[in-house]
XYZ file of C-alpha atoms in Angstrom:
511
model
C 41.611 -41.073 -13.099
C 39.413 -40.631 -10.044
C 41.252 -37.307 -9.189
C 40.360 -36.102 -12.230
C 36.924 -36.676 -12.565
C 36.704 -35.563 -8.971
C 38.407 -31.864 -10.228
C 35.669 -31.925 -13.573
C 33.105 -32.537 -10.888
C 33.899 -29.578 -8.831
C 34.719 -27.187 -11.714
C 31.089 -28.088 -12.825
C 30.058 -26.139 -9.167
C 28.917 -23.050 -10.021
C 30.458 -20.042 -7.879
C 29.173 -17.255 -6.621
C 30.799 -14.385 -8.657
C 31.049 -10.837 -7.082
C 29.469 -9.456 -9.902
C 26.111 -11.378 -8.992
C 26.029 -10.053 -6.131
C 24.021 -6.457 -4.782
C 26.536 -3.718 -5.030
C 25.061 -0.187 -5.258
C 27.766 1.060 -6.713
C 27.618 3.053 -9.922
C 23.975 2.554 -9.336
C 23.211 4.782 -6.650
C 21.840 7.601 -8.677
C 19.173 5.449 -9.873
C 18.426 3.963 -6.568
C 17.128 7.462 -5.209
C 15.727 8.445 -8.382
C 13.491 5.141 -7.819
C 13.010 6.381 -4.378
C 11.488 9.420 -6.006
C 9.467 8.036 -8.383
C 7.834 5.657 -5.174
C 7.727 8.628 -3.503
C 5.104 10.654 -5.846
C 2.907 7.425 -5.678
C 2.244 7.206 -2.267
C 1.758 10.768 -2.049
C -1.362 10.203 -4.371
C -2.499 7.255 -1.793
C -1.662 8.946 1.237
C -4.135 11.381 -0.079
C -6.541 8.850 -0.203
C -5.769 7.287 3.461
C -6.375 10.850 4.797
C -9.757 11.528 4.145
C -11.185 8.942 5.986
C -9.763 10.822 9.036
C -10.690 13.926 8.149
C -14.696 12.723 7.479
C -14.606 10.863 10.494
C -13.810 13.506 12.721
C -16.919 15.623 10.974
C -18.976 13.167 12.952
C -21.464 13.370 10.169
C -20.088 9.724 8.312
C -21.395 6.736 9.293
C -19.026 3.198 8.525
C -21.403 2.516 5.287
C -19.748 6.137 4.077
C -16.498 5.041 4.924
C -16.734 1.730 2.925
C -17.760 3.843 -0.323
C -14.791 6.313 0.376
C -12.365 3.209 -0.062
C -13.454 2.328 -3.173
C -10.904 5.037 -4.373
C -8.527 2.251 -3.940
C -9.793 0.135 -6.104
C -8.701 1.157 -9.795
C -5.036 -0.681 -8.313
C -7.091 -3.608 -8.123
C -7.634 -3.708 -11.242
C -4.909 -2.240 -12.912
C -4.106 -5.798 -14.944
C -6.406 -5.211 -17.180
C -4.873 -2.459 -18.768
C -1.228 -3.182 -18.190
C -0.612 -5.170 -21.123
C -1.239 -1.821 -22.980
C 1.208 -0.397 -21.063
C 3.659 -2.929 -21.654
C 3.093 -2.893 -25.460
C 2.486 0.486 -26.658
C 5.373 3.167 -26.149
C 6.968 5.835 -28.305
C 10.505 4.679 -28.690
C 12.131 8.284 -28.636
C 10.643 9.331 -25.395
C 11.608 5.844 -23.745
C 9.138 2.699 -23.241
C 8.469 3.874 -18.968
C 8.505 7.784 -20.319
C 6.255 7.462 -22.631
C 3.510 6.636 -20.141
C 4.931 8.117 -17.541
C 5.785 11.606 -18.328
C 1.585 11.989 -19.428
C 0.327 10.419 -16.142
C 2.117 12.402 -14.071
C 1.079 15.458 -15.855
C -2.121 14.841 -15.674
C -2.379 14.350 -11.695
C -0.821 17.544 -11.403
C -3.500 19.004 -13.183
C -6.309 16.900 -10.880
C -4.865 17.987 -7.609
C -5.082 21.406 -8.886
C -8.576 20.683 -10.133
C -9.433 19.045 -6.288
C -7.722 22.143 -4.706
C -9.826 24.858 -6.200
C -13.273 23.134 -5.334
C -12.096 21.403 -1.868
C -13.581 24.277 -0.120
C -16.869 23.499 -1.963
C -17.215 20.041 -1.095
C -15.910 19.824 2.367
C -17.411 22.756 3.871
C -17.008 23.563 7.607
C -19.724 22.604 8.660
C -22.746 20.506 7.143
C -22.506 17.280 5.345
C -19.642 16.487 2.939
C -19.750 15.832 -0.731
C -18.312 12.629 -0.312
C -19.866 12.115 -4.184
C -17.551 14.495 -5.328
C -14.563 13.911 -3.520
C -14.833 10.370 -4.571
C -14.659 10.760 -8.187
C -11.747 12.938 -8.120
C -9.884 10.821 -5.744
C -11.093 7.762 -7.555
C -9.767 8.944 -10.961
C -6.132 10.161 -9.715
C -5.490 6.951 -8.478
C -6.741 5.661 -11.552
C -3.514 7.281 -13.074
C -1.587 6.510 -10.443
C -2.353 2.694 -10.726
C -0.871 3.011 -14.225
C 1.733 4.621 -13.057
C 2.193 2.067 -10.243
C 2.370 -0.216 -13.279
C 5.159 1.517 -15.116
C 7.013 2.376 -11.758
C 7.256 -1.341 -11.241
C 8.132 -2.222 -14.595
C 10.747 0.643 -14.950
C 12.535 -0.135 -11.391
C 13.312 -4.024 -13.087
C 15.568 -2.505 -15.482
C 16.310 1.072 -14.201
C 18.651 -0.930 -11.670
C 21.498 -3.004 -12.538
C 20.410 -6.914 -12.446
C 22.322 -8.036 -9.652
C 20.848 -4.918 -7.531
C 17.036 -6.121 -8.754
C 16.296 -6.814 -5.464
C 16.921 -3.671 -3.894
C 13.558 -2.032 -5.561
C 11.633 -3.430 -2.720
C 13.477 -1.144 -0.273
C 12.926 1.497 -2.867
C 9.181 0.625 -3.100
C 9.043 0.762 0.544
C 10.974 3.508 1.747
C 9.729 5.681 -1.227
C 6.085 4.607 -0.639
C 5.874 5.232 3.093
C 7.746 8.539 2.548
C 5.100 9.519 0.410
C 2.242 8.104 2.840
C 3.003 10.281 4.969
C 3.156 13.349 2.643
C -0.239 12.406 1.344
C -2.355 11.224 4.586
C -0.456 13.263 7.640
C 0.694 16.508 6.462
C -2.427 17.817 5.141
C -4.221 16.810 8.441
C -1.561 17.907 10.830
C -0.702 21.100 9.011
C -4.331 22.343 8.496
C -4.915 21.717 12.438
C -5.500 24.754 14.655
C -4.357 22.737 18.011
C -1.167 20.878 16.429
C 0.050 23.233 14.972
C -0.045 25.940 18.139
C 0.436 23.151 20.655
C 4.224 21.924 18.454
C 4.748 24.246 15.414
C 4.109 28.268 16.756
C 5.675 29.815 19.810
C 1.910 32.694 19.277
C -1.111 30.669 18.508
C -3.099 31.983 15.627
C -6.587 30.968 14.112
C -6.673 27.678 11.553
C -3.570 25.412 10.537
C -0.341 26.293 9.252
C -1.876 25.771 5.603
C -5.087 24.359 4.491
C -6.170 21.587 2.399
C -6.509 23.339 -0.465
C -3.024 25.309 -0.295
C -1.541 21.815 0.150
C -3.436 20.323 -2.899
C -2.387 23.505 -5.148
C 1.492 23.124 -3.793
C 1.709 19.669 -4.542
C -0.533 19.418 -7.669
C 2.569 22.559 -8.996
C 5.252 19.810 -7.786
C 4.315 17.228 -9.832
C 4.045 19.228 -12.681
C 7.682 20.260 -11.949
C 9.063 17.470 -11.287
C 7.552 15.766 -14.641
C 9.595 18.174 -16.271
C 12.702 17.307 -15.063
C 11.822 13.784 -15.839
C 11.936 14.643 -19.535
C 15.651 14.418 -19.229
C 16.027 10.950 -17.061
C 17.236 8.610 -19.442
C 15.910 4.867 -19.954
C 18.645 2.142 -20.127
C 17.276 0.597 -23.273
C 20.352 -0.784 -24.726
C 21.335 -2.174 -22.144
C 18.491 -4.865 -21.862
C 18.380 -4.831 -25.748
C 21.976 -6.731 -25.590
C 21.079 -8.634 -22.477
C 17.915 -9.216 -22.885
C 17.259 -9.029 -26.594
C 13.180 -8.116 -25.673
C 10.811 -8.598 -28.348
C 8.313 -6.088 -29.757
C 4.963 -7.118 -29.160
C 1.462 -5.818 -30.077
C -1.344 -5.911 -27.703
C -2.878 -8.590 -28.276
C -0.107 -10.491 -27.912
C 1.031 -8.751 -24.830
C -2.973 -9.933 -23.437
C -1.736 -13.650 -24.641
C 1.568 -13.333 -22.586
C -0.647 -12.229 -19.757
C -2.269 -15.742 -19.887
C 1.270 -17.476 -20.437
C 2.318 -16.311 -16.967
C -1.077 -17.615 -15.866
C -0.452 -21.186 -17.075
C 3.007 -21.344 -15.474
C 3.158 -24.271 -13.215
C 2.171 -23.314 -9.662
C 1.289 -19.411 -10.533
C -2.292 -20.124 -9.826
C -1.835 -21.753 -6.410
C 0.746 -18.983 -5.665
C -1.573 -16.190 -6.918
C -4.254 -18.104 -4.942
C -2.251 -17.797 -1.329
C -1.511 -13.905 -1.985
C -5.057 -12.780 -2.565
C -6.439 -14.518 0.457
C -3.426 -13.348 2.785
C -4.497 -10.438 3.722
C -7.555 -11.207 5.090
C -6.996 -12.137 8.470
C -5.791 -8.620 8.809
C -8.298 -6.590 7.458
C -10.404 -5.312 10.665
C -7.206 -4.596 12.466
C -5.334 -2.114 9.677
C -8.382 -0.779 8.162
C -11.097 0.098 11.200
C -8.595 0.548 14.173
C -8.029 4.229 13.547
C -11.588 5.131 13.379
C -12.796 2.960 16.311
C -9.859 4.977 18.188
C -11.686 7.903 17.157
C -14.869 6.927 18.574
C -13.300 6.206 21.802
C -12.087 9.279 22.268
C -8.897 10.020 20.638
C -8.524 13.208 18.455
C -7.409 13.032 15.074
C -4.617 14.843 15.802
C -2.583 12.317 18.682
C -3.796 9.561 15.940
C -1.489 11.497 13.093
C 1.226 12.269 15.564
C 0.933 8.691 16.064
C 0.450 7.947 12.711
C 3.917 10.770 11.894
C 5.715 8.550 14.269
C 4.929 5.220 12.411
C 5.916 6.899 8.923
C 9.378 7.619 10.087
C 9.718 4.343 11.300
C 8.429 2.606 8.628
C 11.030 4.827 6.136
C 13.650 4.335 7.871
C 12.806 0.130 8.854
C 13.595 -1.070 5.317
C 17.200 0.017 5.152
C 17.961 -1.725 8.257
C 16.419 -5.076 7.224
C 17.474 -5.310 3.582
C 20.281 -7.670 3.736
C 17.044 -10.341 5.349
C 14.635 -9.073 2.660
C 17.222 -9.138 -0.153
C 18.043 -13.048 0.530
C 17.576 -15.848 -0.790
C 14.174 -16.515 1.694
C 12.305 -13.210 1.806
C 9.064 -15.993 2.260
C 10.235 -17.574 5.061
C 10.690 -14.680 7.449
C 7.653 -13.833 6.070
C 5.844 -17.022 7.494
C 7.336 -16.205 10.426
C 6.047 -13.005 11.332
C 2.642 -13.717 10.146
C 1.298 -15.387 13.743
C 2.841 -12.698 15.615
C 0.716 -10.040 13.139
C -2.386 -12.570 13.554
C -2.185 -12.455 17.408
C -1.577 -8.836 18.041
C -5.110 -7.879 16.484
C -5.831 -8.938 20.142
C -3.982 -6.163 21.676
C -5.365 -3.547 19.595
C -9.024 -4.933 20.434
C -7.862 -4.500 23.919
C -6.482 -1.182 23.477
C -9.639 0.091 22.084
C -11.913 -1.685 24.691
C -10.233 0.460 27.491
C -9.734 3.527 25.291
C -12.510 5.364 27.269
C -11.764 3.736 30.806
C -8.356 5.700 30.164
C -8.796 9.283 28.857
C -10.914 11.143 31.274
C -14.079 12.764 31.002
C -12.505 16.194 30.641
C -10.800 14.321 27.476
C -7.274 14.600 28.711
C -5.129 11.683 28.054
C -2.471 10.315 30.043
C 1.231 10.580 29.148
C 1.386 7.120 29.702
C -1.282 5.699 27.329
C 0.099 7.663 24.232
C 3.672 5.265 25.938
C 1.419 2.371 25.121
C -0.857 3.192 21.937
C 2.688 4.206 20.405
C 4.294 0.804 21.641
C 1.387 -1.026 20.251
C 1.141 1.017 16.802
C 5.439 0.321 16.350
C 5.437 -3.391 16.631
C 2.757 -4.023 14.418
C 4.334 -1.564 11.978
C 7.431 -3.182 11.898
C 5.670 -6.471 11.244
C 3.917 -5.072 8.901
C 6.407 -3.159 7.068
C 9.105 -6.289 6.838
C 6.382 -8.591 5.871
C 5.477 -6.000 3.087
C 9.274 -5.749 1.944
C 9.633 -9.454 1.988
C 6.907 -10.250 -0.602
C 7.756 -7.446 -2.567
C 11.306 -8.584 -3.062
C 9.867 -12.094 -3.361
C 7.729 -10.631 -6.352
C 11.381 -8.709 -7.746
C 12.802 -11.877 -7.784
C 10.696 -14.243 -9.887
C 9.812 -11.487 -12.485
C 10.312 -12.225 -16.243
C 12.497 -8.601 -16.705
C 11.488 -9.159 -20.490
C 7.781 -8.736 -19.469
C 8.223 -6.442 -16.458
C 5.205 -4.383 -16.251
C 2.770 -7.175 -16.964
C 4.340 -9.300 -14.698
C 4.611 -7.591 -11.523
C 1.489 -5.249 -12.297
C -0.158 -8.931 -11.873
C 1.598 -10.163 -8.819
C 1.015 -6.434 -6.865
C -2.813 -6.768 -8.136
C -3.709 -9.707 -7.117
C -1.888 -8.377 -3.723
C -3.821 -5.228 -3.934
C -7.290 -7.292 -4.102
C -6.742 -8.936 -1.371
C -6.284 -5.657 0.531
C -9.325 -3.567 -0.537
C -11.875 -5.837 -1.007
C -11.856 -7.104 2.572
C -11.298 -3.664 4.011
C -14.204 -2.228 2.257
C -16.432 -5.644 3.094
C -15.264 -5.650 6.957
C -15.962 -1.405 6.969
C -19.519 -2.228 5.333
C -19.666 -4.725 8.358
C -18.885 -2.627 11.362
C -22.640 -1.703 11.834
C -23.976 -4.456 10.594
C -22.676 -6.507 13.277
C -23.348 -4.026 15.681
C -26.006 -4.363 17.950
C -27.412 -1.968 19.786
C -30.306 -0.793 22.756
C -31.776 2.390 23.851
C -30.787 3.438 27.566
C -33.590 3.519 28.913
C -36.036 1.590 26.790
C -34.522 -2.180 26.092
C -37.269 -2.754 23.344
C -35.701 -0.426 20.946
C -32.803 -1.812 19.274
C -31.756 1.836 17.745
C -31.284 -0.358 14.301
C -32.773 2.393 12.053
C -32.583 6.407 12.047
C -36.183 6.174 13.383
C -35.237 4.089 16.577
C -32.428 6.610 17.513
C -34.608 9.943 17.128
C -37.579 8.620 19.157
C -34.559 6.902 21.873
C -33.532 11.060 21.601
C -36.156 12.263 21.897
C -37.220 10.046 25.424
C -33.878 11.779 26.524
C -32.122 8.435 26.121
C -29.417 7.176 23.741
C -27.956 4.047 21.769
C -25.229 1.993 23.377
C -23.920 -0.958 21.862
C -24.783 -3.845 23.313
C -22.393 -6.330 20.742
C -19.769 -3.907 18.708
C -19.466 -5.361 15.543
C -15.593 -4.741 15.769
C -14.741 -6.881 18.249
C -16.913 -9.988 16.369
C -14.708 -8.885 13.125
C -11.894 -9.328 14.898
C -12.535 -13.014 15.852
C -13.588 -13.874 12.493
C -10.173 -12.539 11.222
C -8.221 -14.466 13.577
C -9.602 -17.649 12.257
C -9.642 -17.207 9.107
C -5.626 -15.711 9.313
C -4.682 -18.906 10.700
C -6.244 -20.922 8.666
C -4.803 -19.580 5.835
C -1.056 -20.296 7.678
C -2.137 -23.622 8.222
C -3.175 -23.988 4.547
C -0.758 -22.102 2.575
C 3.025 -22.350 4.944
C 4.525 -25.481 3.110
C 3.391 -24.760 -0.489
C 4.982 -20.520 0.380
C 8.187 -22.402 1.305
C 7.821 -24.976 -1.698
C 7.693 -21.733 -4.061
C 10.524 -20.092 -2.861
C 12.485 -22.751 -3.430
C 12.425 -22.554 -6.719
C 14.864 -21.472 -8.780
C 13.941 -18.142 -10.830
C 14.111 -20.350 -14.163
C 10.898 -21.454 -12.888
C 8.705 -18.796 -13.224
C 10.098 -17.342 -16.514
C 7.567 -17.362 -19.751
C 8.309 -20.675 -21.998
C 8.686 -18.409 -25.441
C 9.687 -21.781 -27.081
C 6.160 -23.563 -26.472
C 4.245 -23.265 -29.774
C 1.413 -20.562 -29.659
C 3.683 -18.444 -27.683
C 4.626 -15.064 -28.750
């Protein structure tokens, strides 16, 4: 009798099948299709990540410019609002991700045509920008590509097979960086005079290999291609109608199911801990670049830098997707933040003898583009794990029934946490900046007035406190105070099982 219950017992142990597990397989088509589709959205943010470079290097933006710039950024901030809409209203012969889709993409084509015909206009060669300009335009393509983002997400939860869910972060981040780097360090690098006859010609010539505006004209062409040939992707819809069995839902209902995932236990705390994650790395990924700049390194070593850092950051995922695609993205997660916290150090130190290293003549050593590289790789594989990990954290805990909604909510609230600091610590820079005339100690150079008479006495401001280095300090605290604060209930959440965080549609007053 005891053997027998002892046999019920472990037949009652569930096993892990083979067919649960992540097996490309059959699916590997829609794998690099999903790289694609990644691919054109970071090439509409990369575009975004490259101006700042190319204004700073005009020497006619101050940081307070630079913190209006990044509110292009913002509309995926806020993308939640509208992404119930996008959940609920589709045209069921197109396909519920093509019906959206095929329109956005369209019209960024037509906006990056639009950009490339005036670019000329508003970022002349010399004499103050139209940063007015170039704001709105980049501010309403990412607009579209935020809803995009939103479909994209949604689509790559049931464009993959279930037990290869989690292998969309890897798309997401290979696809994304790939894109990046399209976006922010081809149009600088390729429109540069001295890159491209130092690497690229064996005759130097006058101006880049192509300019701005050719490369906004080629690519805004390419997307309108390639949403043509999207036309013919097809959506597996019957497939999640017989797994699934989703429901059709209006949008005001959609808005209500929006709340429902609110109300699930621990979602707040959990949405809580991603928002504020970020913060304690804000100075050190969003005003390292430019205070390079003002040291004394070109734009260009900072995008052959910045090249460098793409390719490793497209190729990192692959290799770490049997950690990220685990059971505990969080943990290693957890992990890595400290590391991430601490080395903000190092690139405050790297920037503090930026100008004690490159010469007068402005010829930098071989061996300090050996260490700005070796500093630039390890955070960017941090970085770029840490990123997979909570995106295949967010993969797994997703209601597939309510994709877009769902993750559009968990990679907002991640987004938030991202721009808002980086625009508040940009606005900061000067602010926390203090500064003296050379040669008259009275005049603390803090308004346009101080600096032209300090000019005109044939002196000139030098900082005497850099607001970057105080930013810096009040990041590090504030990062590991969130570890402290957050570690235990990260872990508790992952623990979980998925069942957890799916919408109760049996409550009453649920759709």
């Amino acid at each position: 009798m005891m053997k027998n219950t002892n046999n019920e017992e472990k037949s009652e142990i569930p096993t892990d099948s083979s067919s649960d597990r992540p097996n490309l397989k059959g699916d590997w088509l829609n794998f690099y299709f999903l790289i694609l589709l990644y691919t054109f959205q970071g090439t509409t943010t990369g575009l975004s990540y490259a101006f700042p470079i190319i204004l700073q290097n005009t020497k006619l933006v101050t940081y307070n410019d630079q913190a209006i710039l990044s509110f292009v950024l913002w509309p995926f901030s806020f993308k939640l609002l509208w992404a119930p809409v996008v959940d609920a209203l589709h045209f069921q012969w197109i396909g519920r991700r093509k019906s959206w889709y095929i329109p956005i993409q369209f019209l960024i084509g037509v906006l990056f045509l639009f950009f490339g015909d005036n670019i000329d206009n508003w970022l002349p060669e010399s004499g103050k920008p139209n940063i007015n300009m170039i704001v709105c335009v980049l501010f309403l393509i990412n607009v579209l590509a935020a809803t995009q983002d939103i479909v994209v997400d949604s689509w790559s939860l049931s464009l993959l097979k279930k037990n290869n869910v989690s292998y969309s972060s890897t798309c997401n981040s290979t696809g994304i960086a790939f894109g990046l780097y399209i976006g922010s360090v081809c149009p600088i690098l390729l429109s540069s005079e001295y890159f491209c006859n130092k690497y690229l010609r064996f005759t130097p010539h006058e101006g880049g290999i192509l300019s701005i505006k050719s490369f906004l004209l080629f690519w805004g062409i390419v997307f309108l291609f390639v949403t043509f040939l999207v036309i013919f992707k097809k959506e597996r819809n019957k497939e999640l109608e017989e797994d699934d069995d989703p429901l059709k839902i209006n949008i005001i209902q959609s808005y209500d199911l929006l709340w429902d995932i609110f109300k699930i236990k621990h979602m707040k705390l959990l949405l809580m801990a991603i928002l504020t994650s970020m913060i304690g790395l804000s100075t050190s990924e969003s005003v390292t670049n430019l205070k390079l700049m003002d040291a004394g390194v070109s734009k260009d070593d900072i995008m052959i830098i910045t090249t460098a850092m793409f390719i490793l950051k497209m190729c990192l995922p692959i290799f770490v997707t049997k950690y990220t695609t685990g059971p505990k993205p969080i943990s290693l997660y957890l992990k890595l933040m400290p590391a991430r916290l601490l080395w903000s150090i190092i690139f405050a130190l790297l920037i503090y003898y930026t100008p004690r290293i490159i010469q007068d003549n402005g010829v930098v050593p071989t061996y300090y583009y050996l260490l700005i590289g070796f500093v630039f790789a390890v955070n960017r594989i941090m970085a770029q794990i840490m990123v997979t990990c909570m995106v295949a954290f967010f993969s797994r805990i997703s209601d597939i029934r309510f994709g877009g909604m769902y993750m559009t909510l968990l990679n907002t609230v991640r987004s938030i946490g991202w721009v808002i600091p980086n625009t508040s610590f940009l606005k900061m820079v000067d602010m926390l900046t203090f500064s003296s005339c050379s040669n008259d100690v009275q005049n603390s150079c803090s308004t346009p007035y101080l600096e032209n008479i300090c000019n005109i006495n044939d002196g000139h401001c030098e900082a005497v406190v850099d607001g970057y280095y105080v930013e810096v300090i009040i990041c590090l605290v504030i990062g590991f105070v969130w570890f402290a604060v957050y570690k235990n209930h990260l872990k508790y959440f992952e623990s979980k099982d998925r069942s957890h965080w799916l919408i109760d549609l049996n409550r009453p007053g649920t759709v």
